[in-house]
CSV table of C-alpha atoms and ligand atoms in Angstrom, one decimal:
chain,number,residue,atom,x,y,z
A,1,MET,CA,-77.5,-8.7,22.0
A,2,LYS,CA,-75.5,-11.1,23.7
A,3,ARG,CA,-72.3,-8.6,23.9
A,4,ARG,CA,-74.1,-6.3,25.8
A,5,THR,CA,-74.5,-8.7,29.1
A,6,PHE,CA,-70.6,-8.3,29.6
A,7,LEU,CA,-70.9,-4.9,29.9
A,8,LYS,CA,-71.4,-4.0,33.6
A,9,ASN,CA,-74.2,-1.7,34.9
A,10,GLY,CA,-74.9,1.1,33.2
A,11,SER,CA,-72.5,0.3,30.1
A,12,SER,CA,-74.9,-0.9,27.9
A,13,MET,CA,-76.9,2.6,28.0
A,14,ILE,CA,-73.7,4.0,27.2
A,15,ALA,CA,-72.8,1.9,24.5
A,16,LEU,CA,-76.4,2.7,23.1
A,17,ALA,CA,-75.9,6.4,23.9
A,18,GLY,CA,-72.8,6.3,21.9
A,19,SER,CA,-74.0,5.1,18.5
A,20,ALA,CA,-76.4,7.9,18.9
A,21,GLY,CA,-73.3,10.4,18.7
A,22,LEU,CA,-73.3,11.2,21.9
A,23,ALA,CA,-70.6,12.2,24.0
A,24,LEU,CA,-69.0,9.5,26.3
A,25,PRO,CA,-68.4,9.8,29.8
A,26,PHE,CA,-65.0,8.5,29.7
A,27,ILE,CA,-62.5,9.7,32.1
A,28,SER,CA,-59.9,11.5,30.6
A,29,LYS,CA,-57.4,12.0,33.5
A,30,PHE,CA,-57.8,10.2,37.4
A,31,SER,CA,-56.4,12.4,40.2
A,32,LYS,CA,-52.4,13.1,41.1
A,33,THR,CA,-53.0,10.8,43.9
A,34,ALA,CA,-54.2,7.3,41.8
A,35,ASN,CA,-51.1,8.6,39.3
A,36,ALA,CA,-49.1,9.2,41.8
A,37,GLN,CA,-49.4,5.6,43.8
A,38,SER,CA,-48.9,3.8,40.2
A,39,ILE,CA,-45.4,5.3,39.5
A,40,GLU,CA,-43.9,3.0,42.2
A,41,THR,CA,-45.0,0.2,40.7
A,42,LEU,CA,-42.2,-2.3,39.0
A,43,LEU,CA,-42.9,-3.8,35.9
A,44,PRO,CA,-45.0,-6.6,36.1
A,45,ILE,CA,-43.2,-9.5,34.3
A,46,PRO,CA,-45.5,-12.6,33.4
A,47,LYS,CA,-44.4,-15.8,34.9
A,48,LEU,CA,-43.2,-18.7,32.6
A,49,LEU,CA,-45.7,-21.2,32.5
A,50,GLU,CA,-44.3,-24.2,34.4
A,51,ASN,CA,-44.0,-27.4,32.2
A,52,LEU,CA,-45.2,-30.6,34.3
A,53,ASP,CA,-43.5,-33.0,31.6
A,54,LYS,CA,-40.0,-32.8,33.8
A,55,SER,CA,-38.3,-34.6,31.1
A,56,GLY,CA,-38.8,-31.5,28.7
A,57,GLU,CA,-39.1,-33.7,26.0
A,58,THR,CA,-42.5,-33.1,25.5
A,59,THR,CA,-44.8,-29.9,27.3
A,60,THR,CA,-47.8,-30.4,29.4
A,61,PHE,CA,-49.0,-27.2,30.4
A,62,ASP,CA,-52.3,-26.5,32.6
A,63,MET,CA,-54.2,-23.3,31.9
A,64,ASP,CA,-57.5,-21.9,33.3
A,65,VAL,CA,-59.2,-18.7,32.0
A,66,ARG,CA,-61.2,-16.6,34.6
A,67,GLN,CA,-63.0,-13.6,36.0
A,68,GLY,CA,-60.6,-11.1,38.1
A,69,LYS,CA,-60.4,-8.0,39.4
A,70,VAL,CA,-57.6,-5.1,39.0
A,71,GLU,CA,-56.9,-2.1,41.2
A,72,PHE,CA,-55.4,-0.1,38.2
A,73,PHE,CA,-56.8,3.2,40.1
A,74,ARG,CA,-56.3,3.6,44.2
A,75,GLY,CA,-59.9,2.3,45.5
A,76,LYS,CA,-61.0,1.4,42.1
A,77,GLN,CA,-61.8,-2.5,41.4
A,78,THR,CA,-61.8,-3.0,37.5
A,79,SER,CA,-63.5,-6.6,36.6
A,80,THR,CA,-61.3,-8.3,34.4
A,81,LEU,CA,-60.4,-11.4,32.8
A,82,GLY,CA,-57.3,-13.5,33.0
A,83,TYR,CA,-55.4,-16.7,32.3
A,84,ASN,CA,-54.3,-18.1,35.7
A,85,GLY,CA,-54.5,-14.7,37.1
A,86,ASN,CA,-56.1,-11.6,37.1
A,87,PHE,CA,-55.1,-10.0,33.9
A,88,LEU,CA,-53.2,-11.4,31.2
A,89,GLY,CA,-51.6,-15.1,31.2
A,90,PRO,CA,-48.4,-16.7,31.8
A,91,THR,CA,-45.5,-16.6,29.2
A,92,ILE,CA,-45.5,-20.3,27.5
A,93,ARG,CA,-42.1,-21.2,26.5
A,94,VAL,CA,-41.5,-24.7,24.3
A,95,ARG,CA,-38.7,-25.9,21.6
A,96,ASN,CA,-38.7,-26.2,18.1
A,97,GLY,CA,-39.4,-29.8,17.7
A,98,GLN,CA,-41.4,-30.6,21.0
A,99,ARG,CA,-44.4,-31.7,21.6
A,100,PHE,CA,-46.7,-29.3,22.8
A,101,ARG,CA,-49.7,-30.4,25.1
A,102,LEU,CA,-51.9,-27.8,26.9
A,103,ARG,CA,-55.4,-28.2,29.1
A,104,LEU,CA,-57.4,-25.1,29.2
A,105,LYS,CA,-60.5,-25.1,31.2
A,106,ASN,CA,-63.1,-22.0,30.7
A,107,ARG,CA,-64.3,-20.7,33.8
A,108,LEU,CA,-65.6,-18.1,32.2
A,109,SER,CA,-69.4,-17.5,32.0
A,110,GLU,CA,-69.2,-17.1,28.5
A,111,ILE,CA,-67.6,-18.8,25.6
A,112,THR,CA,-64.1,-18.6,24.4
A,113,THR,CA,-61.3,-19.9,22.2
A,114,LEU,CA,-57.7,-19.7,22.2
A,115,HIS,CA,-55.9,-19.2,19.4
A,116,TRP,CA,-51.6,-19.0,18.9
A,117,HIS,CA,-50.9,-16.2,16.6
A,118,GLY,CA,-47.9,-16.8,14.6
A,119,LEU,CA,-47.9,-20.5,14.9
A,120,HIS,CA,-47.9,-23.3,12.2
A,121,VAL,CA,-50.7,-25.5,13.6
A,122,PRO,CA,-53.0,-28.0,12.7
A,123,ALA,CA,-56.2,-26.2,11.8
A,124,ILE,CA,-58.2,-28.2,14.4
A,125,TRP,CA,-56.0,-26.8,16.9
A,126,ASP,CA,-55.8,-23.3,15.6
A,127,GLY,CA,-58.3,-21.8,18.1
A,128,GLY,CA,-60.3,-19.6,16.0
A,129,PRO,CA,-64.0,-18.8,15.8
A,130,ARG,CA,-64.3,-22.6,14.4
A,131,GLN,CA,-63.2,-24.1,18.0
A,132,PRO,CA,-65.3,-22.7,20.9
A,133,ILE,CA,-64.8,-23.6,23.7
A,134,SER,CA,-68.3,-23.3,25.9
A,135,LYS,CA,-68.3,-22.5,29.6
A,136,GLY,CA,-67.0,-25.3,31.7
A,137,ALA,CA,-66.0,-26.8,29.3
A,138,GLU,CA,-62.0,-28.3,28.8
A,139,TRP,CA,-59.9,-27.9,25.4
A,140,LYS,CA,-56.5,-29.8,25.1
A,141,PRO,CA,-55.1,-29.3,22.2
A,142,GLU,CA,-51.6,-31.4,21.4
A,143,PHE,CA,-49.2,-31.1,17.7
A,144,MET,CA,-45.9,-30.6,17.6
A,145,ILE,CA,-44.0,-27.4,17.3
A,146,LYS,CA,-42.5,-27.5,13.5
A,147,GLN,CA,-40.9,-23.7,13.8
A,148,GLU,CA,-38.0,-21.3,14.3
A,149,ALA,CA,-37.2,-19.3,17.1
A,150,ALA,CA,-39.9,-16.2,17.7
A,151,THR,CA,-41.7,-14.2,19.8
A,152,LEU,CA,-45.6,-15.4,19.1
A,153,TRP,CA,-48.7,-14.9,21.1
A,154,TYR,CA,-51.5,-16.2,22.4
A,155,HIS,CA,-55.6,-14.6,22.4
A,156,PRO,CA,-59.1,-15.4,22.2
A,157,HIS,CA,-60.4,-15.6,19.0
A,158,ALA,CA,-64.3,-16.1,19.5
A,159,MET,CA,-66.8,-15.1,16.9
A,160,GLY,CA,-67.7,-11.3,17.5
A,161,ILE,CA,-66.1,-11.2,20.8
A,162,THR,CA,-62.5,-11.4,20.3
A,163,GLY,CA,-62.3,-7.5,20.9
A,164,SER,CA,-64.3,-7.8,24.2
A,165,GLN,CA,-62.1,-10.9,25.8
A,166,VAL,CA,-58.7,-9.1,24.8
A,167,TYR,CA,-59.8,-6.0,25.8
A,168,ARG,CA,-60.6,-7.2,29.3
A,169,GLY,CA,-57.4,-9.1,29.5
A,170,LEU,CA,-57.0,-12.0,27.8
A,171,ALA,CA,-53.3,-12.1,25.8
A,172,GLY,CA,-50.4,-13.7,26.8
A,173,LEU,CA,-46.9,-14.4,25.1
A,174,PHE,CA,-45.9,-17.8,23.4
A,175,LEU,CA,-42.2,-18.1,23.0
A,176,ILE,CA,-40.4,-20.4,20.5
A,177,GLU,CA,-36.2,-21.3,21.7
A,178,ASP,CA,-34.4,-23.2,18.8
A,179,GLU,CA,-30.6,-24.0,18.3
A,180,VAL,CA,-30.2,-20.8,16.6
A,181,SER,CA,-31.8,-18.4,19.5
A,182,ASP,CA,-29.6,-20.9,21.8
A,183,ARG,CA,-26.2,-20.0,20.0
A,184,LEU,CA,-26.7,-16.1,19.5
A,185,ASP,CA,-24.8,-14.4,22.1
A,186,ILE,CA,-27.6,-11.9,23.0
A,187,PRO,CA,-29.3,-11.6,26.5
A,188,LYS,CA,-31.0,-14.1,26.9
A,189,THR,CA,-32.3,-14.4,30.6
A,190,TYR,CA,-35.9,-14.1,30.9
A,191,GLY,CA,-37.3,-11.2,33.2
A,192,VAL,CA,-33.7,-10.4,34.0
A,193,ASP,CA,-32.1,-8.8,30.7
A,194,ASP,CA,-34.6,-10.7,28.1
A,195,ILE,CA,-37.6,-8.3,28.9
A,196,PRO,CA,-41.3,-8.9,27.1
A,197,LEU,CA,-43.2,-5.8,26.7
A,198,VAL,CA,-46.8,-6.6,26.1
A,199,ILE,CA,-48.3,-2.6,24.9
A,200,GLN,CA,-51.8,-2.2,25.2
A,201,ASP,CA,-54.2,0.8,25.8
A,202,ARG,CA,-57.4,1.2,27.7
A,203,ARG,CA,-60.1,3.6,28.4
A,204,PHE,CA,-61.9,3.3,31.5
A,205,PHE,CA,-65.4,4.4,33.1
A,206,LYS,CA,-65.4,6.6,36.2
A,207,ASP,CA,-66.2,3.8,38.3
A,208,GLY,CA,-63.0,2.4,37.0
A,209,GLN,CA,-64.4,-0.3,34.5
A,210,PHE,CA,-63.2,-0.9,31.1
A,211,ALA,CA,-64.8,1.3,28.7
A,212,TYR,CA,-65.2,-1.5,25.9
A,213,VAL,CA,-68.2,0.4,23.8
A,214,GLN,CA,-68.9,-0.4,20.4
A,215,SER,CA,-70.6,2.5,19.0
A,216,MET,CA,-70.0,3.2,15.3
A,217,HIS,CA,-67.4,5.1,15.6
A,218,ASP,CA,-65.3,2.6,17.6
A,219,ILE,CA,-66.0,0.2,15.4
A,220,ILE,CA,-65.1,2.0,12.5
A,221,ASN,CA,-61.8,3.7,14.4
A,222,GLY,CA,-61.2,1.1,16.7
A,223,VAL,CA,-61.3,1.1,20.3
A,224,ILE,CA,-58.4,3.6,20.8
A,225,GLY,CA,-57.4,4.1,24.7
A,226,ASN,CA,-56.3,7.1,26.7
A,227,TYR,CA,-54.2,5.2,29.4
A,228,LEU,CA,-51.2,2.8,28.4
A,229,LEU,CA,-50.6,-0.4,30.0
A,230,VAL,CA,-47.2,-2.3,29.9
A,231,ASN,CA,-48.0,-6.0,31.2
A,232,GLY,CA,-50.6,-4.9,32.7
A,233,ALA,CA,-49.1,-1.9,34.7
A,234,LEU,CA,-50.0,1.9,34.3
A,235,GLN,CA,-46.7,4.2,34.6
A,236,SER,CA,-44.1,1.0,36.0
A,237,THR,CA,-40.8,1.1,36.6
A,238,LEU,CA,-38.2,-1.7,35.1
A,239,LYS,CA,-35.0,-2.1,36.6
A,240,ILE,CA,-32.3,-3.1,35.1
A,241,GLN,CA,-28.8,-4.6,35.7
A,242,SER,CA,-27.4,-5.7,32.2
A,243,GLY,CA,-26.1,-2.9,29.8
A,244,LEU,CA,-27.4,-4.6,27.0
A,245,VAL,CA,-31.2,-5.5,27.0
A,246,ARG,CA,-33.7,-7.7,24.8
A,247,LEU,CA,-37.1,-5.8,24.6
A,248,ARG,CA,-39.6,-8.6,23.2
A,249,ILE,CA,-41.9,-5.8,22.3
A,250,LEU,CA,-46.2,-6.8,21.5
A,251,ASN,CA,-48.4,-4.7,20.3
A,252,GLY,CA,-51.2,-6.4,22.3
A,253,SER,CA,-54.2,-3.5,21.9
A,254,ASN,CA,-56.8,-4.0,20.1
A,255,SER,CA,-56.9,-1.1,17.5
A,256,SER,CA,-53.9,1.4,18.2
A,257,ILE,CA,-51.1,1.7,16.4
A,258,TYR,CA,-48.0,2.7,17.6
A,259,ARG,CA,-44.5,4.2,17.1
A,260,VAL,CA,-42.5,2.9,20.3
A,261,SER,CA,-38.9,4.8,21.0
A,262,PHE,CA,-37.3,6.0,23.9
A,263,SER,CA,-37.3,9.5,25.4
A,264,ASP,CA,-33.9,10.1,24.4
A,265,ASN,CA,-34.1,8.9,21.0
A,266,ARG,CA,-31.2,6.5,21.8
A,267,SER,CA,-30.9,4.1,18.7
A,268,PHE,CA,-31.2,0.3,19.3
A,269,GLN,CA,-31.3,-3.1,17.5
A,270,ILE,CA,-33.9,-4.5,15.7
A,271,ILE,CA,-33.4,-8.4,15.6
A,272,ALA,CA,-36.7,-10.1,15.0
A,273,SER,CA,-39.9,-10.0,13.6
A,274,ASP,CA,-42.9,-11.5,14.0
A,275,GLY,CA,-41.9,-14.7,12.8
A,276,GLY,CA,-38.2,-15.2,14.1
A,277,PHE,CA,-34.8,-13.6,13.6
A,278,LEU,CA,-34.0,-11.0,10.9
A,279,GLU,CA,-30.9,-11.7,8.5
A,280,ARG,CA,-28.9,-9.2,10.1
A,281,PRO,CA,-29.9,-6.9,12.9
A,282,VAL,CA,-31.4,-3.1,11.4
A,283,LYS,CA,-30.4,0.1,13.5
A,284,MET,CA,-33.3,2.4,14.3
A,285,ASN,CA,-34.7,5.0,16.5
A,286,SER,CA,-37.9,3.9,16.8
A,287,ILE,CA,-40.4,1.1,15.3
A,288,LEU,CA,-44.1,1.4,14.0
A,289,LEU,CA,-45.9,-1.7,15.1
A,290,SER,CA,-49.5,-2.3,14.4
A,291,ALA,CA,-51.8,-4.6,16.1
A,292,GLY,CA,-50.6,-7.7,17.0
A,293,GLU,CA,-47.1,-7.4,15.2
A,294,ARG,CA,-44.1,-7.7,17.3
A,295,SER,CA,-40.6,-6.9,17.0
A,296,GLU,CA,-37.8,-8.3,19.3
A,297,VAL,CA,-34.7,-4.8,19.9
A,298,LEU,CA,-31.7,-5.2,21.6
A,299,VAL,CA,-30.6,-1.7,23.0
A,300,ASP,CA,-27.7,-0.9,25.0
A,301,PHE,CA,-28.5,1.1,28.5
A,302,SER,CA,-24.9,1.1,29.9
A,303,ASP,CA,-24.1,5.1,29.7
A,304,LEU,CA,-27.1,5.3,32.2
A,305,LYS,CA,-25.1,4.2,35.0
A,306,ASN,CA,-26.4,4.2,38.5
A,307,LEU,CA,-30.3,4.5,38.5
A,308,GLY,CA,-29.8,7.3,35.7
A,309,GLY,CA,-33.5,6.5,33.9
A,310,ILE,CA,-35.3,7.0,30.9
A,311,ASN,CA,-38.7,6.8,29.1
A,312,LEU,CA,-40.1,4.2,27.0
A,313,ARG,CA,-42.1,6.4,25.0
A,314,VAL,CA,-45.0,5.1,22.5
A,315,ASP,CA,-47.1,7.0,20.3
A,316,GLN,CA,-50.3,5.8,19.1
A,317,ILE,CA,-50.7,6.9,15.3
A,318,GLN,CA,-54.3,7.8,16.2
A,319,GLY,CA,-53.6,10.2,18.5
A,320,LYS,CA,-52.0,10.2,22.2
A,321,GLN,CA,-48.4,10.1,23.4
A,322,PHE,CA,-47.3,7.9,26.2
A,323,ASN,CA,-44.4,7.9,28.7
A,324,ALA,CA,-45.1,4.4,28.6
A,325,MET,CA,-42.5,3.0,31.4
A,326,GLN,CA,-39.7,4.0,33.1
A,327,ILE,CA,-36.3,2.4,32.6
A,328,ARG,CA,-33.8,2.6,35.4
A,329,VAL,CA,-30.3,1.2,35.4
A,330,GLY,CA,-28.9,0.2,38.2
A,331,GLU,CA,-25.1,-1.5,39.2
A,332,LEU,CA,-24.7,-2.7,36.3
A,333,ASN,CA,-23.1,-6.3,35.9
A,334,ASP,CA,-20.2,-6.9,33.5
A,335,ALA,CA,-22.1,-8.9,31.0
A,336,LYS,CA,-20.9,-8.3,27.0
A,337,TYR,CA,-22.3,-9.4,24.1
A,338,THR,CA,-21.0,-9.9,20.9
A,339,ILE,CA,-23.9,-9.1,18.6
A,340,PRO,CA,-23.5,-10.7,15.4
A,341,ALA,CA,-23.6,-9.2,12.1
A,342,VAL,CA,-25.3,-12.2,10.6
A,343,LEU,CA,-28.1,-13.6,13.1
A,344,ARG,CA,-29.1,-16.4,11.0
A,345,GLN,CA,-29.3,-17.6,7.4
A,346,PHE,CA,-32.4,-16.2,5.9
A,347,ASP,CA,-34.4,-18.4,3.6
A,348,ARG,CA,-36.0,-15.9,1.1
A,349,ILE,CA,-39.2,-17.0,-0.9
A,350,ASP,CA,-38.0,-16.1,-4.6
A,351,GLU,CA,-41.0,-14.4,-6.1
A,352,SER,CA,-40.8,-17.0,-8.8
A,353,SER,CA,-41.9,-19.6,-7.0
A,354,SER,CA,-45.4,-18.4,-6.7
A,355,ASN,CA,-47.8,-20.8,-8.0
A,356,ARG,CA,-50.9,-18.2,-7.9
A,357,ILE,CA,-51.5,-14.1,-7.2
A,358,ARG,CA,-54.8,-13.4,-5.2
A,359,LYS,CA,-55.8,-9.9,-4.8
A,360,PHE,CA,-57.6,-8.6,-1.5
A,361,ALA,CA,-58.9,-5.2,-1.1
A,362,MET,CA,-59.8,-4.0,2.3
A,363,GLU,CA,-62.4,-1.7,2.6
A,364,THR,CA,-64.1,0.8,4.8
A,365,MET,CA,-67.6,1.6,3.5
A,366,GLY,CA,-68.3,5.7,3.4
A,367,GLY,CA,-71.7,6.2,3.2
A,368,GLY,CA,-74.7,4.6,5.5
A,369,MET,CA,-73.9,5.7,9.0
A,370,GLY,CA,-76.1,4.5,11.4
A,371,MET,CA,-76.7,1.7,9.4
A,372,MET,CA,-75.6,-2.1,10.4
A,373,GLY,CA,-73.8,-3.9,8.3
A,374,GLY,CA,-71.6,-3.8,4.7
A,375,ARG,CA,-68.9,-1.4,6.8
A,376,LEU,CA,-65.6,-3.1,7.3
A,377,THR,CA,-64.9,-5.6,4.2
A,378,ILE,CA,-62.5,-7.8,2.3
A,379,ASN,CA,-63.3,-8.5,-1.6
A,380,GLY,CA,-66.7,-6.8,-0.4
A,381,LYS,CA,-67.3,-9.4,1.9
A,382,ARG,CA,-68.1,-9.7,5.7
A,383,MET,CA,-66.9,-12.8,7.5
A,384,ASP,CA,-69.4,-15.8,7.4
A,385,ILE,CA,-68.3,-18.8,8.9
A,386,ASN,CA,-70.3,-21.1,6.5
A,387,ARG,CA,-68.5,-19.7,3.6
A,388,ILE,CA,-64.8,-20.6,2.5
A,389,ASP,CA,-63.3,-17.6,0.7
A,390,GLU,CA,-60.0,-19.0,-0.4
A,391,ARG,CA,-59.2,-22.7,-1.4
A,392,ILE,CA,-55.4,-23.3,-1.6
A,393,LYS,CA,-53.5,-26.7,-2.3
A,394,ALA,CA,-51.1,-27.9,1.1
A,395,GLY,CA,-47.7,-26.8,0.2
A,396,THR,CA,-48.1,-24.1,-2.6
A,397,THR,CA,-46.4,-20.6,-2.8
A,398,GLU,CA,-48.7,-17.5,-3.3
A,399,ILE,CA,-48.3,-14.1,-3.9
A,400,TRP,CA,-51.1,-12.0,-2.0
A,401,GLU,CA,-52.0,-8.6,-3.2
A,402,ILE,CA,-53.6,-6.6,-0.5
A,403,SER,CA,-54.6,-3.2,-0.9
A,404,ASN,CA,-56.4,-0.5,1.9
A,405,ARG,CA,-58.9,0.8,0.1
A,406,SER,CA,-60.5,3.3,2.4
A,407,GLY,CA,-63.4,5.5,1.0
A,408,MET,CA,-64.2,8.9,1.1
A,409,MET,CA,-63.6,10.1,4.9
A,410,MET,CA,-62.8,6.5,6.3
A,411,SER,CA,-59.5,6.4,5.5
A,412,MET,CA,-58.2,3.7,8.3
A,413,PRO,CA,-55.3,1.9,8.9
A,414,HIS,CA,-55.7,-2.3,8.7
A,415,SER,CA,-53.2,-5.1,9.8
A,416,MET,CA,-53.6,-8.1,7.6
A,417,HIS,CA,-52.8,-11.4,9.5
A,418,LEU,CA,-52.9,-14.7,8.4
A,419,HIS,CA,-53.1,-17.7,10.4
A,420,ASP,CA,-51.0,-20.6,10.3
A,421,VAL,CA,-47.8,-19.1,8.0
A,422,GLN,CA,-45.3,-17.0,8.2
A,423,PHE,CA,-45.0,-14.9,4.8
A,424,GLN,CA,-42.6,-12.2,3.3
A,425,ILE,CA,-43.3,-8.8,2.3
A,426,LEU,CA,-42.2,-8.4,-1.5
A,427,SER,CA,-43.1,-4.8,-1.5
A,428,ARG,CA,-45.4,-1.6,-0.4
A,429,ASN,CA,-46.7,0.6,-2.9
A,430,GLY,CA,-44.4,-0.9,-5.7
A,431,LYS,CA,-41.0,-0.6,-3.7
A,432,PRO,CA,-39.2,-3.3,-1.7
A,433,PRO,CA,-39.7,-3.0,2.0
A,434,LYS,CA,-37.3,-1.6,4.4
A,435,PRO,CA,-34.6,-3.4,6.0
A,436,HIS,CA,-36.4,-4.3,9.5
A,437,GLU,CA,-39.6,-5.7,7.6
A,438,ARG,CA,-37.9,-8.3,5.4
A,439,GLY,CA,-38.1,-10.8,8.1
A,440,ARG,CA,-40.9,-13.6,8.4
A,441,LYS,CA,-44.3,-11.8,9.4
A,442,ASP,CA,-47.5,-13.0,10.1
A,443,THR,CA,-49.5,-9.2,10.2
A,444,VAL,CA,-48.6,-6.4,8.2
A,445,LEU,CA,-49.8,-2.9,8.5
A,446,ILE,CA,-51.4,-1.4,5.5
A,447,LEU,CA,-51.5,2.4,5.6
A,448,PRO,CA,-54.8,4.1,3.8
A,449,GLY,CA,-54.1,3.8,-0.2
A,450,GLN,CA,-51.1,1.8,0.8
A,451,SER,CA,-51.1,-1.7,-1.3
A,452,VAL,CA,-48.6,-4.6,0.0
A,453,ARG,CA,-47.7,-7.9,-1.8
A,454,ILE,CA,-46.8,-11.0,0.5
A,455,ILE,CA,-45.4,-14.4,-0.6
A,456,ILE,CA,-46.7,-17.2,1.4
A,457,ARG,CA,-45.4,-20.8,1.4
A,458,PHE,CA,-48.6,-22.3,2.8
A,459,GLY,CA,-48.1,-25.5,5.0
A,460,GLU,CA,-49.4,-29.7,4.8
A,461,TYR,CA,-51.8,-29.0,7.5
A,462,LYS,CA,-55.6,-29.5,5.8
A,463,GLY,CA,-58.4,-27.1,7.3
A,464,VAL,CA,-59.8,-24.2,7.4
A,465,TYR,CA,-58.0,-20.8,8.8
A,466,MET,CA,-58.5,-17.5,9.3
A,467,TYR,CA,-57.2,-14.2,7.5
A,468,HIS,CA,-58.0,-10.8,8.9
A,469,CYS,CA,-57.7,-7.2,9.9
A,470,HIS,CA,-56.2,-7.5,13.3
A,471,LEU,CA,-57.8,-4.4,14.7
A,472,LEU,CA,-60.2,-6.5,16.6
A,473,GLU,CA,-62.9,-4.3,16.2
A,474,HIS,CA,-62.6,-4.5,12.3
A,475,GLU,CA,-62.3,-7.9,13.1
A,476,ASP,CA,-65.4,-8.6,15.3
A,477,ASP,CA,-67.3,-6.6,12.8
A,478,GLY,CA,-66.5,-9.0,10.2
A,479,MET,CA,-63.3,-8.3,8.1
A,480,MET,CA,-62.3,-11.4,8.3
A,481,GLY,CA,-62.1,-14.7,6.1
A,482,GLN,CA,-61.2,-18.0,5.8
A,483,PHE,CA,-58.7,-20.2,3.6
A,484,GLU,CA,-59.1,-24.0,3.3
A,485,ILE,CA,-55.9,-25.6,2.7
A,486,ILE,CA,-56.8,-28.9,0.6
B,501,C2O,CU1,-53.9,-12.6,16.6
B,501,C2O,CU2,-56.8,-14.4,14.1
B,501,C2O,O1,-55.4,-13.7,15.6
B,502,CU,CU1,-53.4,-15.6,14.2
B,503,CU,CU1,-59.0,-3.0,9.8
């Protein structure tokens, strides 16, 4: 198997041992000194990718994808992948109405792709499994940004190896700004009071390498880590000067579902979901994000003057709880913001405008452990790149009813994602969605036994796009289908 060649040293043997159900020699804790060292780290902020077109009317970006090394633990070099660097990638920031242009060079020794998660984009530039970039090759997408302000992201999406490449470091943020985001009186200085948080967890082998293995257990459950990274750093500290801070949170993990909160349980305002601003801010004190989902929140820290600190809490619903990052508040500046009661007019898609209803069952097979194939399916099928699963007329509106039908002893959460569109949730188990889930979405958590109805207005670009579970081990195993806009 090709996949095996990515694994370092002895790890392919371990992968085999894993499928046989033997205990894996993952590390559970490094020595105190290793941890003590990382506590001092400041939260890294991904750089903004420089626009080479200084006129600002269009964008011209240059990026490469390469191998790297990161010392997550003292004295241990972890082999990683990154865009323009060792791990993760720069933040790409564009404006609605801009022409987007990028040159991406693949310096890896394997195939990759680059997908714009959440973006309305011509199918040929979607960067899914149908647009592979072979090693050494260049890829030059070019299209118009036709979408309102939002926190999107990008990551590789090559057939069967998305999980492995994301795990080793390939992901970055893609921000769209527009008149609404300009006008709103909210924090918007990138890296200062507008802070991106890419949350991911990882497992490591004793030698410091990422423990990305695909045993049967890991495929079904997803690869769930016991170390937490924020923007690629373990246990870092975010220092802030402003009372009100905007956090753009991405659950960039492979398969974990996170409940994000603060150690003192303080409340915050949710202002945006996957596809942009909500109609109104929603006050909460924790938010649940499945793999691939984003949320923008405003948090007021002005009570914590002079280096008072609290922790960002990240709890995996699959198991572990982390003090993900420390937040320390310095001398407060006197920036004051008025959060408006209405963030933006919201164009709600009316249920009666739907042209068609489709049903999707996401299933985890209960039996046949140890057998290859047929484990994770949508409507009983596994991904086949030569098969178009759904044909949809451009510009039409549809309701998709998606249910998580987990088999016996196999209740797995799923995270349904559609390319090219931002949809709206109509109901979850027959009930209207909670206020923070009433915005634009491209990814939706569907817990075991749940059924979610979404409404989608399909776009004008013709071509083939993916829909899939965003638990990347599920996706790679075939929990994915293709829709064609005709
Ligand atoms: Cu974020 Cu098809 O992916
Ligand atoms: Cu996507
Ligand atoms: Cu899934």
